Short mmCIF file of N, CA and C in Angstrom, two decimals:
data_model
loop_
_atom_site.label_atom_id
_atom_site.label_comp_id
_atom_site.label_asym_id
_atom_site.label_seq_id
_atom_site.Cartn_x
_atom_site.Cartn_y
_atom_site.Cartn_z
N MET A 1 3.09 -59.87 4.30
CA MET A 1 3.53 -59.01 3.23
C MET A 1 2.45 -58.97 2.15
N THR A 2 2.12 -57.77 1.69
CA THR A 2 1.09 -57.63 0.66
C THR A 2 1.67 -57.91 -0.70
N ASP A 3 0.79 -58.07 -1.67
CA ASP A 3 1.23 -58.32 -3.03
C ASP A 3 2.05 -57.17 -3.59
N LEU A 4 1.64 -55.92 -3.28
CA LEU A 4 2.38 -54.76 -3.78
C LEU A 4 3.78 -54.70 -3.18
N ALA A 5 3.89 -54.98 -1.88
CA ALA A 5 5.20 -54.96 -1.24
C ALA A 5 6.08 -56.05 -1.80
N ALA A 6 5.49 -57.20 -2.11
CA ALA A 6 6.28 -58.29 -2.69
C ALA A 6 6.73 -57.95 -4.10
N ARG A 7 5.87 -57.29 -4.84
CA ARG A 7 6.19 -56.97 -6.23
C ARG A 7 7.20 -55.83 -6.35
N TYR A 8 6.94 -54.75 -5.65
CA TYR A 8 7.75 -53.54 -5.82
C TYR A 8 8.74 -53.30 -4.70
N GLY A 9 8.61 -53.99 -3.63
CA GLY A 9 9.50 -53.79 -2.50
C GLY A 9 8.95 -52.75 -1.56
N ARG A 10 9.51 -52.66 -0.41
CA ARG A 10 9.07 -51.70 0.59
C ARG A 10 9.92 -50.45 0.49
N THR A 11 9.31 -49.30 0.81
CA THR A 11 10.09 -48.06 0.84
C THR A 11 10.93 -48.09 2.11
N ARG A 12 12.09 -47.56 2.01
CA ARG A 12 12.95 -47.59 3.19
C ARG A 12 12.42 -46.60 4.21
N SER A 13 12.52 -46.93 5.45
CA SER A 13 12.02 -46.04 6.50
C SER A 13 13.03 -44.94 6.75
N ARG A 14 12.54 -43.82 7.18
CA ARG A 14 13.41 -42.68 7.45
C ARG A 14 14.21 -42.95 8.70
N THR A 15 15.44 -42.51 8.65
CA THR A 15 16.28 -42.67 9.83
C THR A 15 15.98 -41.55 10.82
N ARG A 16 16.39 -41.77 12.02
CA ARG A 16 16.17 -40.76 13.07
C ARG A 16 16.87 -39.46 12.70
N ARG A 17 18.04 -39.55 12.12
CA ARG A 17 18.80 -38.36 11.73
C ARG A 17 18.05 -37.55 10.67
N GLU A 18 17.46 -38.21 9.68
CA GLU A 18 16.70 -37.51 8.64
C GLU A 18 15.47 -36.83 9.22
N LYS A 19 14.79 -37.48 10.17
CA LYS A 19 13.62 -36.89 10.80
C LYS A 19 14.00 -35.63 11.57
N ILE A 20 15.07 -35.70 12.34
CA ILE A 20 15.52 -34.54 13.12
C ILE A 20 15.94 -33.41 12.20
N LEU A 21 16.65 -33.75 11.12
CA LEU A 21 17.07 -32.72 10.16
C LEU A 21 15.86 -32.06 9.50
N GLY A 22 14.86 -32.82 9.11
CA GLY A 22 13.65 -32.27 8.48
C GLY A 22 12.89 -31.36 9.42
N ILE A 23 12.73 -31.77 10.66
CA ILE A 23 12.03 -30.95 11.64
C ILE A 23 12.82 -29.67 11.91
N SER A 24 14.15 -29.77 12.01
CA SER A 24 14.98 -28.59 12.27
C SER A 24 14.87 -27.58 11.14
N VAL A 25 14.90 -28.04 9.90
CA VAL A 25 14.79 -27.14 8.75
C VAL A 25 13.41 -26.47 8.74
N GLY A 26 12.36 -27.23 9.02
CA GLY A 26 11.01 -26.67 9.06
C GLY A 26 10.87 -25.60 10.14
N VAL A 27 11.42 -25.85 11.32
CA VAL A 27 11.36 -24.88 12.41
C VAL A 27 12.16 -23.63 12.05
N ALA A 28 13.33 -23.80 11.42
CA ALA A 28 14.15 -22.66 11.03
C ALA A 28 13.42 -21.79 10.01
N ILE A 29 12.76 -22.39 9.04
CA ILE A 29 12.01 -21.63 8.03
C ILE A 29 10.85 -20.90 8.68
N LEU A 30 10.13 -21.56 9.56
CA LEU A 30 9.00 -20.93 10.25
C LEU A 30 9.47 -19.77 11.13
N LEU A 31 10.57 -19.96 11.84
CA LEU A 31 11.11 -18.89 12.69
C LEU A 31 11.57 -17.69 11.86
N THR A 32 12.23 -17.96 10.75
CA THR A 32 12.69 -16.87 9.87
C THR A 32 11.50 -16.09 9.30
N ALA A 33 10.47 -16.79 8.85
CA ALA A 33 9.29 -16.12 8.31
C ALA A 33 8.59 -15.29 9.38
N THR A 34 8.47 -15.83 10.59
CA THR A 34 7.83 -15.11 11.68
C THR A 34 8.61 -13.84 12.04
N LEU A 35 9.91 -13.94 12.13
CA LEU A 35 10.74 -12.77 12.46
C LEU A 35 10.67 -11.72 11.36
N TRP A 36 10.63 -12.14 10.10
CA TRP A 36 10.55 -11.19 8.99
C TRP A 36 9.21 -10.43 9.04
N VAL A 37 8.11 -11.15 9.27
CA VAL A 37 6.80 -10.50 9.35
C VAL A 37 6.77 -9.53 10.52
N TRP A 38 7.32 -9.90 11.65
CA TRP A 38 7.37 -9.02 12.81
C TRP A 38 8.21 -7.77 12.51
N TRP A 39 9.36 -7.95 11.87
CA TRP A 39 10.25 -6.83 11.57
C TRP A 39 9.60 -5.86 10.59
N VAL A 40 8.96 -6.37 9.55
CA VAL A 40 8.31 -5.50 8.57
C VAL A 40 7.10 -4.81 9.18
N GLY A 41 6.33 -5.50 10.00
CA GLY A 41 5.12 -4.94 10.58
C GLY A 41 5.37 -3.90 11.65
N THR A 42 6.52 -3.94 12.31
CA THR A 42 6.80 -3.00 13.39
C THR A 42 7.87 -1.99 13.03
N GLU A 43 8.19 -1.88 11.75
CA GLU A 43 9.22 -0.93 11.34
C GLU A 43 8.78 0.49 11.66
N PRO A 44 9.55 1.21 12.50
CA PRO A 44 9.13 2.54 12.91
C PRO A 44 9.25 3.60 11.82
N GLY A 45 9.98 3.33 10.75
CA GLY A 45 10.20 4.34 9.72
C GLY A 45 9.04 4.54 8.77
N THR A 46 8.05 3.67 8.80
CA THR A 46 6.93 3.82 7.87
C THR A 46 5.82 4.62 8.51
N THR A 47 5.27 5.53 7.76
CA THR A 47 4.17 6.37 8.22
C THR A 47 2.93 6.02 7.42
N GLN A 48 1.82 5.82 8.11
CA GLN A 48 0.56 5.53 7.43
C GLN A 48 0.02 6.83 6.85
N LEU A 49 -0.34 6.79 5.58
CA LEU A 49 -0.86 7.97 4.90
C LEU A 49 -2.03 7.54 4.03
N GLN A 50 -3.15 8.24 4.19
CA GLN A 50 -4.32 7.98 3.36
C GLN A 50 -4.87 9.30 2.86
N SER A 51 -5.32 9.29 1.62
CA SER A 51 -5.98 10.48 1.07
C SER A 51 -7.30 10.03 0.46
N ARG A 52 -8.27 10.94 0.51
CA ARG A 52 -9.61 10.62 0.01
C ARG A 52 -10.22 11.87 -0.60
N THR A 53 -10.66 11.74 -1.84
CA THR A 53 -11.36 12.85 -2.49
C THR A 53 -12.77 12.93 -1.95
N ILE A 54 -13.15 14.09 -1.45
CA ILE A 54 -14.50 14.28 -0.93
C ILE A 54 -15.42 14.79 -2.04
N GLY A 55 -14.91 15.71 -2.85
CA GLY A 55 -15.73 16.25 -3.92
C GLY A 55 -14.96 17.28 -4.72
N HIS A 56 -15.68 17.95 -5.58
CA HIS A 56 -15.08 19.01 -6.40
C HIS A 56 -16.16 20.05 -6.70
N GLU A 57 -15.68 21.23 -7.06
CA GLU A 57 -16.60 22.30 -7.45
C GLU A 57 -16.02 22.99 -8.67
N ILE A 58 -16.79 23.04 -9.75
CA ILE A 58 -16.35 23.71 -10.97
C ILE A 58 -16.59 25.20 -10.77
N VAL A 59 -15.50 25.95 -10.74
CA VAL A 59 -15.59 27.40 -10.51
C VAL A 59 -15.92 28.11 -11.81
N ASP A 60 -15.17 27.81 -12.86
CA ASP A 60 -15.41 28.39 -14.19
C ASP A 60 -14.75 27.48 -15.22
N ASP A 61 -14.63 27.96 -16.48
CA ASP A 61 -14.07 27.14 -17.55
C ASP A 61 -12.60 26.78 -17.33
N SER A 62 -11.92 27.52 -16.47
CA SER A 62 -10.49 27.29 -16.32
C SER A 62 -10.07 26.94 -14.88
N THR A 63 -11.03 26.66 -14.01
CA THR A 63 -10.68 26.35 -12.62
C THR A 63 -11.67 25.35 -12.03
N VAL A 64 -11.14 24.39 -11.29
CA VAL A 64 -11.95 23.48 -10.51
C VAL A 64 -11.33 23.39 -9.12
N GLU A 65 -12.15 23.38 -8.09
CA GLU A 65 -11.65 23.24 -6.74
C GLU A 65 -11.81 21.79 -6.30
N VAL A 66 -10.73 21.20 -5.80
CA VAL A 66 -10.75 19.82 -5.32
C VAL A 66 -10.83 19.86 -3.79
N ILE A 67 -11.79 19.13 -3.25
CA ILE A 67 -11.99 19.05 -1.80
C ILE A 67 -11.58 17.64 -1.39
N PHE A 68 -10.61 17.54 -0.47
CA PHE A 68 -10.11 16.23 -0.11
C PHE A 68 -9.63 16.19 1.33
N GLU A 69 -9.49 14.97 1.85
CA GLU A 69 -8.98 14.73 3.20
C GLU A 69 -7.65 14.02 3.12
N VAL A 70 -6.78 14.32 4.07
CA VAL A 70 -5.52 13.62 4.22
C VAL A 70 -5.43 13.15 5.67
N SER A 71 -5.16 11.87 5.85
CA SER A 71 -5.01 11.30 7.19
C SER A 71 -3.57 10.81 7.35
N VAL A 72 -2.87 11.43 8.31
CA VAL A 72 -1.47 11.09 8.57
C VAL A 72 -1.17 11.51 10.01
N GLU A 73 -0.09 11.00 10.56
CA GLU A 73 0.30 11.37 11.91
C GLU A 73 0.39 12.89 12.06
N ALA A 74 -0.04 13.39 13.20
CA ALA A 74 0.03 14.83 13.45
C ALA A 74 1.48 15.28 13.37
N GLY A 75 1.70 16.45 12.78
CA GLY A 75 3.04 17.01 12.67
C GLY A 75 3.80 16.56 11.43
N THR A 76 3.14 15.87 10.51
CA THR A 76 3.80 15.37 9.30
C THR A 76 3.41 16.23 8.10
N THR A 77 4.40 16.70 7.34
CA THR A 77 4.10 17.45 6.12
C THR A 77 3.90 16.47 4.97
N VAL A 78 2.98 16.83 4.08
CA VAL A 78 2.59 15.95 2.99
C VAL A 78 2.53 16.76 1.70
N GLU A 79 2.85 16.13 0.59
CA GLU A 79 2.63 16.72 -0.73
C GLU A 79 1.63 15.86 -1.47
N CYS A 80 0.76 16.52 -2.24
CA CYS A 80 -0.25 15.80 -3.00
C CYS A 80 -0.28 16.30 -4.44
N ALA A 81 -0.57 15.40 -5.35
CA ALA A 81 -0.79 15.74 -6.75
C ALA A 81 -2.29 15.67 -7.01
N LEU A 82 -2.85 16.75 -7.55
CA LEU A 82 -4.28 16.83 -7.83
C LEU A 82 -4.48 16.92 -9.34
N GLU A 83 -5.57 16.31 -9.82
CA GLU A 83 -5.86 16.32 -11.25
C GLU A 83 -7.26 16.84 -11.50
N ALA A 84 -7.43 17.46 -12.67
CA ALA A 84 -8.74 17.83 -13.18
C ALA A 84 -8.93 17.06 -14.48
N LEU A 85 -10.10 16.42 -14.62
CA LEU A 85 -10.37 15.59 -15.80
C LEU A 85 -11.55 16.14 -16.57
N ASP A 86 -11.55 15.87 -17.90
CA ASP A 86 -12.69 16.27 -18.74
C ASP A 86 -13.62 15.08 -18.93
N THR A 87 -14.59 15.21 -19.82
CA THR A 87 -15.59 14.15 -20.01
C THR A 87 -14.98 12.86 -20.57
N ALA A 88 -13.87 12.95 -21.27
CA ALA A 88 -13.21 11.76 -21.83
C ALA A 88 -12.14 11.23 -20.87
N TYR A 89 -12.15 11.68 -19.63
CA TYR A 89 -11.17 11.30 -18.60
C TYR A 89 -9.74 11.71 -18.95
N GLY A 90 -9.62 12.70 -19.79
CA GLY A 90 -8.31 13.27 -20.10
C GLY A 90 -7.93 14.29 -19.05
N ILE A 91 -6.65 14.39 -18.75
CA ILE A 91 -6.18 15.34 -17.74
C ILE A 91 -6.12 16.73 -18.38
N VAL A 92 -6.90 17.65 -17.83
CA VAL A 92 -6.91 19.02 -18.34
C VAL A 92 -6.32 20.00 -17.34
N GLY A 93 -5.93 19.50 -16.17
CA GLY A 93 -5.30 20.34 -15.16
C GLY A 93 -4.59 19.47 -14.14
N TRP A 94 -3.48 19.97 -13.62
CA TRP A 94 -2.70 19.20 -12.66
C TRP A 94 -1.92 20.18 -11.79
N VAL A 95 -1.87 19.90 -10.51
CA VAL A 95 -1.10 20.75 -9.61
C VAL A 95 -0.55 19.88 -8.48
N GLN A 96 0.63 20.26 -8.02
CA GLN A 96 1.25 19.60 -6.88
C GLN A 96 1.29 20.60 -5.73
N VAL A 97 0.73 20.24 -4.58
CA VAL A 97 0.66 21.15 -3.44
C VAL A 97 1.33 20.54 -2.23
N GLU A 98 1.98 21.40 -1.45
CA GLU A 98 2.55 20.96 -0.18
C GLU A 98 1.59 21.36 0.93
N LEU A 99 1.22 20.39 1.74
CA LEU A 99 0.29 20.63 2.84
C LEU A 99 1.08 20.72 4.13
N PRO A 100 0.89 21.78 4.89
CA PRO A 100 1.65 21.93 6.13
C PRO A 100 1.23 20.91 7.18
N ALA A 101 2.08 20.69 8.15
CA ALA A 101 1.77 19.78 9.24
C ALA A 101 0.62 20.35 10.07
N THR A 102 -0.24 19.47 10.54
CA THR A 102 -1.36 19.90 11.38
C THR A 102 -1.32 19.14 12.70
N ASP A 103 -2.14 19.58 13.64
CA ASP A 103 -2.22 18.91 14.95
C ASP A 103 -3.18 17.73 14.93
N ALA A 104 -4.01 17.63 13.91
CA ALA A 104 -5.01 16.57 13.83
C ALA A 104 -4.53 15.44 12.92
N PHE A 105 -5.07 14.24 13.13
CA PHE A 105 -4.74 13.10 12.29
C PHE A 105 -5.32 13.28 10.89
N THR A 106 -6.55 13.78 10.81
CA THR A 106 -7.21 13.99 9.52
C THR A 106 -7.47 15.48 9.32
N SER A 107 -7.12 15.96 8.13
CA SER A 107 -7.35 17.36 7.80
C SER A 107 -8.02 17.45 6.43
N THR A 108 -8.88 18.46 6.28
CA THR A 108 -9.60 18.67 5.03
C THR A 108 -9.01 19.88 4.32
N HIS A 109 -8.89 19.77 2.99
CA HIS A 109 -8.26 20.84 2.19
C HIS A 109 -9.12 21.12 0.96
N VAL A 110 -9.12 22.39 0.54
CA VAL A 110 -9.76 22.82 -0.70
C VAL A 110 -8.69 23.52 -1.51
N VAL A 111 -8.37 22.95 -2.68
CA VAL A 111 -7.28 23.48 -3.50
C VAL A 111 -7.80 23.75 -4.92
N PRO A 112 -7.58 24.96 -5.44
CA PRO A 112 -7.97 25.23 -6.83
C PRO A 112 -6.96 24.62 -7.81
N VAL A 113 -7.49 24.10 -8.91
CA VAL A 113 -6.64 23.54 -9.97
C VAL A 113 -6.98 24.28 -11.25
N ARG A 114 -5.99 24.91 -11.86
CA ARG A 114 -6.19 25.60 -13.14
C ARG A 114 -6.29 24.57 -14.24
N THR A 115 -7.18 24.81 -15.20
CA THR A 115 -7.40 23.84 -16.28
C THR A 115 -7.23 24.50 -17.64
N SER A 116 -6.93 23.68 -18.64
CA SER A 116 -6.79 24.17 -20.00
C SER A 116 -8.13 24.23 -20.73
N SER A 117 -9.11 23.48 -20.24
CA SER A 117 -10.47 23.52 -20.77
C SER A 117 -11.42 23.14 -19.64
N LEU A 118 -12.71 23.12 -19.94
CA LEU A 118 -13.70 22.84 -18.91
C LEU A 118 -13.50 21.45 -18.32
N ALA A 119 -13.36 21.39 -17.03
CA ALA A 119 -13.21 20.11 -16.34
C ALA A 119 -14.57 19.63 -15.85
N THR A 120 -14.71 18.30 -15.76
CA THR A 120 -15.94 17.74 -15.23
C THR A 120 -15.74 17.16 -13.83
N THR A 121 -14.49 16.97 -13.45
CA THR A 121 -14.21 16.45 -12.11
C THR A 121 -12.80 16.84 -11.68
N GLY A 122 -12.57 16.76 -10.39
CA GLY A 122 -11.25 16.99 -9.83
C GLY A 122 -11.01 15.96 -8.75
N LEU A 123 -9.79 15.48 -8.63
CA LEU A 123 -9.51 14.43 -7.67
C LEU A 123 -8.06 14.43 -7.21
N VAL A 124 -7.81 13.69 -6.12
CA VAL A 124 -6.46 13.51 -5.63
C VAL A 124 -5.84 12.35 -6.38
N SER A 125 -4.72 12.59 -7.03
CA SER A 125 -4.04 11.53 -7.76
C SER A 125 -3.17 10.70 -6.83
N GLU A 126 -2.36 11.39 -6.01
CA GLU A 126 -1.42 10.70 -5.12
C GLU A 126 -0.92 11.65 -4.05
N CYS A 127 -0.63 11.12 -2.87
CA CYS A 127 -0.02 11.90 -1.79
C CYS A 127 1.17 11.14 -1.24
N TRP A 128 2.16 11.87 -0.73
CA TRP A 128 3.34 11.25 -0.15
C TRP A 128 3.87 12.12 0.98
N VAL A 129 4.60 11.49 1.90
CA VAL A 129 5.18 12.18 3.04
C VAL A 129 6.45 12.88 2.59
N THR A 130 6.63 14.14 3.02
CA THR A 130 7.86 14.87 2.66
C THR A 130 8.76 15.04 3.86
#
């Protein structure tokens, strides 16, 4: 017996029942987490949607054309919000457009955005599946 064990005593050893209970709880938590990740990852109701601004063209003082790509499953309709910004990054134009379903995964679009003053850029703010 060591000096520490003599001074403070020994810790009681775990019983077989406590060990089995601890292992069972750990396995149950691991199984639940694994099933949840599998269920969320394979949910058929979610559609992958990506949008990317390719560029813009300033047409005149009151219009900018936004050129962008949308990548989504073929046959899915999408709506997008487009913005035109000025030099101070203030929104000077905004439009919401519905994009028809296409046969391709990725489609390119050119949409004019009316502005209240001269815009310096145009971009895709957000897209969603309709």
